XYZ file of C-alpha atoms in Angstrom:
600
model
C -51.355 -34.689 166.452
C -53.299 -31.728 165.107
C -51.219 -29.326 167.204
C -47.962 -30.951 166.172
C -49.002 -30.844 162.501
C -49.879 -27.167 162.787
C -46.475 -26.393 164.267
C -44.680 -28.470 161.657
C -46.618 -26.810 158.865
C -45.823 -23.354 160.258
C -42.093 -24.179 160.152
C -42.518 -25.653 156.667
C -44.239 -22.547 155.341
C -41.530 -20.217 156.607
C -38.931 -22.368 154.799
C -37.394 -24.147 157.804
C -37.384 -27.599 156.246
C -35.158 -29.151 158.937
C -37.544 -28.166 161.748
C -40.580 -29.230 159.725
C -39.018 -32.622 158.909
C -38.146 -33.231 162.563
C -41.714 -32.571 163.678
C -43.246 -34.684 160.891
C -40.990 -37.593 161.873
C -41.951 -37.177 165.558
C -45.592 -37.562 164.543
C -44.811 -40.638 162.465
C -42.947 -42.268 165.360
C -46.229 -42.176 167.288
C -48.437 -42.950 164.241
C -46.530 -44.394 161.248
C -49.637 -44.202 159.033
C -50.599 -40.582 159.695
C -51.440 -39.470 156.112
C -50.835 -35.718 156.421
C -47.461 -36.184 158.084
C -46.422 -38.695 155.416
C -47.586 -36.395 152.669
C -45.920 -33.248 154.008
C -42.690 -35.083 154.814
C -42.765 -36.249 151.182
C -43.176 -32.624 150.119
C -40.037 -31.653 152.066
C -38.135 -34.412 150.255
C -39.525 -33.117 146.975
C -38.273 -29.619 147.777
C -34.839 -31.061 148.527
C -34.819 -32.735 145.071
C -34.911 -36.211 146.652
C -37.625 -37.323 144.289
C -37.571 -41.069 144.855
C -37.884 -40.690 148.644
C -40.670 -38.141 148.111
C -42.628 -40.513 145.874
C -42.325 -43.353 148.397
C -43.588 -41.223 151.284
C -46.494 -39.755 149.303
C -47.531 -43.222 148.103
C -47.705 -44.287 151.768
C -49.884 -41.231 152.456
C -52.215 -42.205 149.597
C -52.486 -45.726 151.003
C -53.595 -44.192 154.295
C -55.973 -41.690 152.666
C -56.759 -42.437 149.001
C -59.265 -39.549 148.680
C -56.880 -36.597 149.078
C -56.454 -34.949 145.666
C -53.402 -32.936 146.762
C -51.526 -36.170 147.577
C -51.831 -37.343 143.958
C -50.837 -33.925 142.643
C -47.590 -33.859 144.628
C -46.863 -37.497 143.801
C -47.115 -36.501 140.154
C -44.552 -33.722 140.721
C -42.084 -36.248 142.165
C -42.692 -38.673 139.295
C -42.427 -35.975 136.647
C -39.067 -34.860 138.062
C -37.837 -38.430 137.521
C -39.069 -38.446 133.916
C -41.861 -40.908 134.714
C -44.415 -38.935 132.708
C -47.018 -41.656 132.182
C -47.169 -42.392 135.937
C -47.330 -38.666 136.675
C -50.268 -38.278 134.290
C -52.083 -41.185 135.979
C -51.608 -39.552 139.389
C -52.958 -36.220 138.145
C -55.925 -37.924 136.526
C -56.655 -39.369 139.967
C -56.377 -35.901 141.484
C -58.869 -34.263 139.125
C -61.124 -37.286 139.399
C -61.392 -36.689 143.143
C -61.518 -32.888 142.879
C -62.767 -31.838 139.400
C -62.201 -28.124 140.106
C -58.539 -28.554 141.132
C -57.079 -25.929 138.768
C -53.405 -26.542 139.617
C -53.801 -30.273 138.986
C -55.349 -29.549 135.577
C -52.486 -27.178 134.803
C -49.869 -29.769 135.754
C -51.735 -32.490 133.879
C -51.605 -30.326 130.764
C -47.890 -29.755 131.173
C -47.178 -33.450 131.736
C -49.164 -34.482 128.656
C -47.415 -31.804 126.616
C -43.991 -32.915 127.853
C -44.885 -36.460 126.766
C -45.892 -35.236 123.310
C -49.599 -35.821 123.915
C -50.571 -32.354 122.741
C -54.274 -32.908 122.288
C -54.658 -34.206 125.857
C -52.343 -31.478 127.128
C -54.337 -28.696 125.557
C -57.590 -30.160 126.809
C -56.285 -30.138 130.378
C -54.879 -26.636 130.099
C -58.141 -25.368 128.673
C -59.895 -26.731 131.769
C -57.356 -24.952 134.001
C -58.047 -21.687 132.204
C -61.787 -22.159 132.692
C -61.324 -22.748 136.408
C -58.911 -19.901 137.029
C -59.505 -17.332 134.276
C -57.639 -14.604 136.134
C -54.402 -16.635 136.175
C -51.954 -15.183 133.663
C -49.556 -18.078 134.281
C -52.124 -20.638 133.169
C -53.075 -18.590 130.140
C -49.453 -18.310 129.026
C -48.820 -22.022 129.506
C -52.020 -22.774 127.645
C -50.880 -20.523 124.773
C -47.508 -22.292 124.635
C -49.185 -25.706 124.544
C -51.602 -24.618 121.828
C -48.679 -23.313 119.793
C -46.864 -26.658 120.085
C -50.053 -28.462 119.125
C -50.314 -26.214 116.076
C -46.781 -27.138 115.043
C -47.617 -30.845 115.258
C -50.772 -30.426 113.163
C -48.868 -28.291 110.652
C -46.111 -30.880 110.204
C -48.814 -33.471 109.550
C -50.456 -31.119 106.975
C -53.608 -30.864 109.119
C -53.955 -27.145 108.483
C -57.509 -26.683 109.782
C -56.483 -28.104 113.157
C -53.215 -26.154 113.097
C -55.030 -22.872 112.459
C -57.454 -23.545 115.309
C -54.583 -24.277 117.697
C -52.704 -21.107 116.742
C -55.855 -19.032 117.145
C -56.272 -20.452 120.666
C -52.637 -19.608 121.409
C -53.254 -16.014 120.319
C -56.346 -15.834 122.559
C -54.147 -16.819 125.493
C -51.353 -14.454 124.455
C -52.437 -11.789 121.945
C -48.845 -10.604 121.468
C -47.618 -14.082 120.472
C -45.735 -13.158 117.264
C -44.777 -16.734 116.373
C -48.391 -17.853 116.658
C -49.523 -15.036 114.339
C -46.834 -15.962 111.802
C -47.617 -19.676 111.889
C -51.357 -19.050 111.799
C -50.805 -17.038 108.640
C -48.871 -19.929 107.093
C -51.669 -22.371 107.936
C -54.317 -20.023 106.558
C -52.361 -19.706 103.305
C -52.483 -23.466 102.894
C -56.253 -23.240 103.373
C -56.525 -20.573 100.669
C -57.420 -17.761 103.108
C -54.792 -15.380 101.783
C -56.184 -12.094 103.067
C -56.505 -13.367 106.632
C -53.025 -14.867 106.354
C -51.597 -11.534 105.225
C -53.139 -9.729 108.205
C -51.550 -12.173 110.640
C -48.148 -11.827 108.978
C -48.466 -8.054 109.302
C -49.373 -8.421 112.976
C -46.405 -10.737 113.589
C -43.861 -8.258 112.222
C -45.614 -5.391 113.985
C -45.129 -7.233 117.289
C -41.585 -8.344 116.484
C -40.004 -6.444 113.568
C -36.741 -8.410 113.754
C -38.496 -11.802 113.565
C -36.898 -13.228 110.375
C -39.393 -16.065 109.756
C -42.310 -13.646 110.008
C -40.606 -11.220 107.621
C -40.043 -14.104 105.187
C -43.705 -15.134 105.413
C -44.877 -11.569 104.907
C -42.527 -11.171 101.947
C -43.901 -14.336 100.346
C -47.424 -13.033 100.898
C -46.556 -9.761 99.168
C -45.039 -11.712 96.263
C -48.250 -13.678 95.864
C -50.184 -10.389 95.750
C -47.857 -9.064 93.046
C -46.331 -6.431 95.372
C -42.751 -7.351 94.586
C -41.087 -4.198 95.963
C -42.779 -4.727 99.338
C -41.688 -8.358 99.285
C -38.045 -7.386 98.736
C -38.181 -4.972 101.688
C -39.369 -7.833 103.917
C -36.590 -10.126 102.713
C -34.060 -7.362 103.339
C -35.362 -6.990 106.893
C -35.166 -10.753 107.429
C -31.549 -10.778 106.234
C -30.694 -7.831 108.475
C -31.977 -9.845 111.432
C -30.290 -13.050 110.250
C -27.595 -12.534 107.592
C -27.196 -16.295 107.043
C -30.925 -16.797 106.314
C -30.707 -18.804 103.087
C -34.445 -18.957 102.313
C -34.767 -15.174 102.569
C -31.799 -14.777 100.211
C -33.338 -17.172 97.695
C -36.772 -15.545 97.717
C -35.216 -12.094 97.505
C -33.290 -13.235 94.428
C -36.394 -14.667 92.775
C -38.212 -11.363 93.379
C -35.332 -9.349 91.919
C -35.362 -11.528 88.799
C -39.100 -10.849 88.461
C -38.306 -7.128 88.386
C -35.554 -7.636 85.820
C -32.781 -6.901 88.313
C -30.944 -10.084 87.460
C -27.433 -8.842 88.279
C -28.639 -7.835 91.754
C -30.229 -11.243 92.200
C -27.041 -13.073 91.241
C -24.983 -10.854 93.558
C -27.365 -11.716 96.391
C -27.102 -15.434 95.695
C -23.314 -15.226 95.677
C -23.290 -13.300 98.943
C -25.437 -16.020 100.505
C -23.070 -18.675 99.113
C -20.357 -17.298 101.392
C -22.361 -18.795 104.267
C -23.835 -21.731 102.294
C -21.259 -22.616 99.609
C -22.746 -26.044 98.876
C -26.422 -25.069 98.944
C -28.171 -26.683 95.940
C -31.031 -24.204 96.331
C -28.735 -21.202 95.904
C -26.765 -22.690 93.024
C -29.914 -23.846 91.214
C -31.560 -20.438 91.524
C -28.397 -18.754 90.284
C -28.603 -21.063 87.265
C -32.199 -20.003 86.644
C -31.212 -16.339 86.919
C -28.496 -16.786 84.294
C -30.876 -18.684 82.025
C -33.527 -15.994 82.442
C -30.943 -13.438 81.348
C -30.082 -15.559 78.292
C -26.614 -16.366 79.661
C -26.861 -19.981 78.570
C -23.149 -20.757 78.733
C -23.070 -20.283 82.506
C -26.705 -21.159 83.112
C -26.646 -24.662 81.632
C -23.482 -25.585 83.547
C -25.023 -24.469 86.837
C -28.315 -26.155 85.903
C -26.745 -29.500 86.840
C -27.294 -28.518 90.489
C -30.899 -29.592 89.915
C -29.817 -33.154 90.680
C -28.976 -32.082 94.211
C -32.001 -29.812 94.560
C -35.308 -31.324 93.413
C -34.783 -33.290 90.196
C -35.067 -37.075 90.365
C -31.837 -38.780 89.345
C -32.052 -42.170 87.649
C -28.741 -43.235 89.175
C -27.432 -44.735 85.919
C -23.918 -46.174 85.935
C -23.126 -45.561 82.249
C -21.000 -42.475 81.450
C -22.675 -39.225 80.425
C -22.578 -38.442 76.719
C -20.378 -35.452 75.862
C -22.067 -34.718 72.531
C -19.392 -36.267 70.308
C -20.438 -38.497 67.369
C -20.784 -42.147 68.356
C -18.903 -44.938 66.565
C -20.956 -47.603 64.851
C -22.466 -50.058 67.278
C -22.519 -47.619 70.177
C -25.887 -46.586 71.606
C -26.987 -43.411 73.366
C -29.824 -43.375 75.897
C -31.710 -40.080 76.424
C -33.772 -40.369 79.594
C -36.751 -38.358 80.732
C -36.824 -35.943 83.619
C -39.194 -33.381 85.145
C -42.771 -32.830 83.899
C -44.564 -33.353 80.602
C -44.029 -29.739 79.496
C -40.296 -30.016 80.180
C -40.087 -33.308 78.286
C -41.744 -31.739 75.253
C -39.485 -28.670 75.368
C -36.252 -30.649 75.801
C -37.363 -32.968 72.975
C -36.682 -30.027 70.638
C -33.052 -31.156 70.888
C -33.756 -34.716 69.714
C -33.445 -33.855 65.991
C -29.975 -32.489 66.799
C -29.146 -35.673 68.711
C -30.284 -37.887 65.841
C -28.294 -35.839 63.334
C -25.164 -36.524 65.368
C -25.788 -40.139 66.398
C -28.007 -41.542 63.648
C -30.114 -43.409 66.208
C -30.688 -43.475 69.918
C -32.910 -44.871 72.648
C -35.338 -42.459 74.330
C -37.716 -42.878 77.212
C -40.495 -40.496 78.190
C -43.739 -40.212 80.070
C -45.827 -43.249 78.985
C -48.510 -40.903 77.624
C -45.988 -39.341 75.217
C -44.696 -42.625 73.724
C -46.921 -42.801 70.580
C -46.412 -39.085 69.860
C -42.621 -39.288 70.276
C -42.336 -42.497 68.264
C -44.204 -40.895 65.340
C -42.223 -37.659 65.627
C -38.757 -39.242 65.930
C -38.927 -42.445 63.830
C -35.130 -42.917 63.939
C -35.257 -43.228 67.725
C -36.491 -46.184 69.738
C -38.976 -44.829 72.267
C -39.904 -46.498 75.542
C -42.058 -45.617 78.505
C -40.005 -44.293 81.425
C -40.274 -46.358 84.609
C -42.620 -45.062 87.277
C -41.247 -43.905 89.629
C -38.188 -42.776 87.705
C -35.782 -43.603 90.521
C -35.960 -47.214 89.331
C -33.099 -46.623 86.883
C -33.293 -49.072 83.950
C -36.623 -49.969 82.411
C -36.941 -53.749 81.994
C -37.727 -53.482 78.254
C -34.884 -51.050 77.561
C -32.099 -52.319 75.249
C -28.503 -52.032 76.366
C -26.691 -48.739 75.803
C -23.174 -47.356 76.170
C -23.635 -43.697 77.126
C -26.551 -41.762 78.554
C -27.741 -38.210 79.083
C -30.747 -36.629 80.771
C -33.090 -34.756 78.443
C -32.604 -31.557 80.462
C -28.862 -31.709 79.840
C -29.220 -31.682 76.046
C -29.511 -27.869 75.797
C -26.043 -27.568 77.339
C -24.762 -29.294 74.203
C -27.099 -27.900 71.554
C -28.375 -24.533 72.859
C -25.314 -22.745 74.294
C -26.425 -19.392 72.799
C -29.629 -17.878 71.447
C -28.235 -18.209 67.912
C -28.286 -22.001 68.299
C -32.076 -22.218 68.512
C -33.467 -23.379 65.145
C -35.919 -20.966 63.515
C -39.418 -22.006 62.477
C -39.142 -25.712 63.292
C -41.920 -27.811 64.820
C -40.765 -31.187 66.098
C -43.917 -33.063 67.086
C -46.080 -34.842 64.493
C -49.719 -35.490 65.394
C -51.854 -38.374 64.123
C -53.189 -37.117 60.786
C -56.429 -39.130 60.989
C -57.157 -37.844 64.488
C -56.445 -34.263 63.367
C -58.994 -34.667 60.555
C -61.563 -35.992 63.007
C -61.095 -32.985 65.267
C -61.320 -30.558 62.341
C -64.665 -32.066 61.423
C -65.876 -31.495 64.964
C -64.695 -27.888 64.886
C -66.315 -27.265 61.509
C -69.631 -28.387 62.982
C -69.421 -25.494 65.461
C -69.937 -22.965 62.682
C -67.927 -20.183 61.117
C -65.130 -18.320 62.889
C -61.743 -18.967 64.441
C -61.452 -22.074 66.587
C -59.480 -21.085 69.687
C -58.556 -23.445 72.500
C -58.157 -22.034 76.011
C -56.672 -23.235 79.296
C -56.762 -21.147 82.474
C -55.036 -23.143 85.213
C -51.460 -24.378 85.447
C -48.608 -25.394 87.700
C -47.805 -28.485 89.692
C -46.817 -27.070 93.084
C -49.066 -24.923 95.253
C -47.109 -21.688 94.773
C -46.887 -22.031 90.998
C -50.578 -22.924 90.761
C -51.435 -19.729 92.630
C -49.083 -17.592 90.530
C -50.006 -18.958 87.101
C -53.701 -19.755 87.356
C -56.603 -17.488 86.555
C -60.331 -17.757 87.089
C -62.392 -18.599 84.036
C -64.591 -15.599 84.787
C -61.480 -13.401 84.328
C -61.521 -14.360 80.641
C -64.759 -12.480 79.953
C -63.130 -9.708 77.822
C -61.598 -12.406 75.604
C -64.750 -14.503 75.444
C -66.770 -11.399 74.511
C -64.864 -11.030 71.227
C -67.422 -11.913 68.526
C -67.012 -14.495 65.785
C -64.803 -16.948 67.735
C -65.583 -20.510 68.809
C -63.793 -21.280 72.064
C -62.741 -24.845 72.888
C -61.896 -26.208 76.325
C -58.300 -27.462 76.640
C -58.154 -27.346 80.448
C -57.064 -30.642 81.966
C -58.815 -31.956 85.052
C -62.488 -31.771 85.990
C -63.710 -28.265 85.140
C -67.388 -28.951 84.391
C -68.576 -26.822 87.297
C -66.547 -23.823 86.077
C -67.904 -24.236 82.548
C -71.487 -24.470 83.823
C -71.062 -21.389 86.025
C -69.626 -19.391 83.119
C -72.553 -20.394 80.920
C -75.139 -19.470 83.548
C -73.494 -16.208 84.699
C -72.094 -14.798 81.461
C -73.839 -16.772 78.738
C -70.580 -18.007 77.222
C -70.378 -21.568 75.941
C -66.935 -23.177 75.924
C -67.161 -26.217 73.695
C -66.111 -29.413 75.413
C -66.041 -33.095 74.499
C -66.296 -35.826 77.087
C -64.023 -38.201 75.175
C -61.099 -35.730 75.233
C -58.898 -36.306 78.273
C -55.514 -34.521 78.162
C -54.498 -36.122 81.459
C -54.712 -39.627 79.990
C -54.387 -39.413 76.187
C -51.718 -36.917 75.166
C -51.562 -38.242 71.605
C -55.205 -37.383 71.016
C -54.678 -34.088 72.865
C -51.919 -33.229 70.389
C -54.329 -33.895 67.505
C -57.019 -31.763 69.158
C -54.570 -28.866 69.453
C -53.172 -29.334 65.942
C -56.679 -28.878 64.487
C -57.153 -25.461 66.138
C -56.432 -22.034 64.682
C -55.017 -20.676 67.940
C -54.328 -21.683 71.543
C -54.493 -19.183 74.422
C -53.324 -20.529 77.762
C -51.569 -19.817 81.000
C -48.132 -21.378 81.442
C -48.754 -25.134 81.532
C -48.039 -28.211 79.414
C -50.675 -27.117 76.864
C -48.515 -24.235 75.606
C -45.544 -26.579 75.237
C -47.632 -29.010 73.218
C -49.004 -26.269 70.954
C -45.574 -24.709 70.436
C -43.950 -28.051 69.626
C -46.694 -28.744 67.051
C -46.143 -25.331 65.438
C -49.690 -24.169 66.297
C -50.033 -20.424 67.042
C -50.127 -20.103 70.825
C -50.475 -17.091 73.098
C -49.012 -17.736 76.531
C -50.068 -15.771 79.621
C -47.109 -15.333 81.960
C -47.264 -14.409 85.664
C -45.106 -11.697 87.213
C -42.523 -14.287 88.243
C -42.349 -15.932 84.844
C -40.432 -19.177 84.477
C -36.780 -18.970 83.398
C -37.447 -20.494 79.976
C -39.414 -17.427 78.830
C -36.404 -15.116 79.375
C -36.969 -11.407 80.070
C -38.766 -8.658 78.158
C -39.507 -10.796 75.106
C -42.783 -11.214 73.248
C -41.572 -14.361 71.507
C -39.861 -17.559 72.626
C -36.697 -19.055 71.138
C -38.028 -22.493 72.084
C -41.313 -22.118 70.197
C -41.350 -19.917 67.063
C -45.174 -20.026 66.889
C -45.575 -18.589 70.387
C -46.362 -15.060 71.580
C -45.855 -14.087 75.209
C -48.236 -11.867 77.181
C -46.687 -10.854 80.489
C -48.457 -9.719 83.635
C -46.710 -6.564 84.915
C -45.865 -6.074 88.616
C -48.044 -2.968 88.849
C -51.032 -4.510 87.023
C -53.216 -7.557 87.447
C -54.529 -10.149 85.016
C -57.335 -7.858 83.709
C -54.788 -5.757 81.793
C -53.463 -8.917 80.120
C -56.941 -10.076 79.100
C -57.848 -6.648 77.739
C -54.720 -6.724 75.557
C -55.465 -10.236 74.302
C -59.073 -9.280 73.553
C -57.875 -6.293 71.530
C -55.437 -8.478 69.593
C -58.158 -11.047 68.866
C -60.535 -8.364 67.685
C -57.970 -7.276 65.094
C -57.336 -10.842 63.928
C -54.703 -13.437 64.804
């Protein structure tokens, strides 16, 4: 038998499957349970793509000799070819259980687990294969591919620490893996490691200059650093590689608007619309570009694309109000949308609404109800349902027509000339304002200035708008001013660090909570001499109350602040301090400090 097996194997190895099969079958005629002949005959069937026959023969070999690791490995190959991945994994587990240093079995086990979507198990097996055969480039490449797929899974699940670790392992297996560098950078950004992220984006485009996703990621990284020209070059390169790349077109447009090149931005959006004519993202950003330029006539019309982009529609069946006076007995419903700052800003149109309708029903964020009811006594104010997709609030009276608050400017602010001059529209609680003034008086002589240093709801806007409290040192060094904390959220640690490191005390009261009690927050602001804040809901509240407010704007300032203006048509009491593309926040704080030193 040994001689016959040797001859059969020699024929098998030189590729003569017919001769090998004949000799294996001759052996099995004499000994039907000969394990090696059964196994090798199964291998010939496997090579001929007759996977079911191969699996049957190899199972018979295993019955005859259950301790041969190679038998299980080849059985797994037959099962995997039939899509029986769980059975294939079980067979390979048997193989490595018998022979723990069986590198090929570990490799195949990793591939089978990966094919079944079990990435953690797949990577573990491939790592073991790499350890056993470190010189094998094939195993290293497969391991890198599996780690990359595992990173994608972790990234989709927002497990960015695990995703970053997987991408780093993929790069170890394949240092020139451009996609892994790009995705690692994206994961690191989500972890706040922006410098490391930037280096990996640079490496990705160095390895593959025409890799559009990597160019997009690098462009976004440059934007975050304030290097807008470099960002635009990356977006241009991404669009050269993929002319229909919508996201690159959008981000390029946003960057052009930040530089004041609004016509170029709009032209870019319209070029992208040739490929994506119904893209809400493109239409909405074109609307914002027009609004930034002060082209309200076109901007407000296009602004309705927000309902198909990211605004939450209430799905109301009643017709939209066209702005015409309502006959007696007819009721208008103005419903809330977007964030608290937006609600306050759009509420500047409610006096115009009431002048045309006499009365209406309004809903708003529940925290704004007492403030709105006091400010607009002719309106009936209700808390908006949470979430707002619920449509009608149960307590809401019946109405005939409706309009979203963000659609009111289309009717009442079609041009800059239509913005009323010098009008505040929110009325704080007079008793609460007096209480806060008493508290401020107890601080001693000098201006009472409220400050807020963080803002934004989404990650990118938080990064762009927010500052560190330590950055405010030039402002806080101005003598004769009592600074008051208006920052929402828990900031006690920042206040303590500022006091210990710089000796500055920002006055704070534990019973003031702008996240929960906006009516009291309005009274706190109304009692101040000045508010200085980054772009967040605090500046909207101060502006709507008519309190002097200095707003710090990032390079990519929001559309509502227009371009190249030091004042806002929305808020007559507001001054705008803009961060320039070629300068950081320190220049803004130095300017504000100089202005404070000369008096408000």
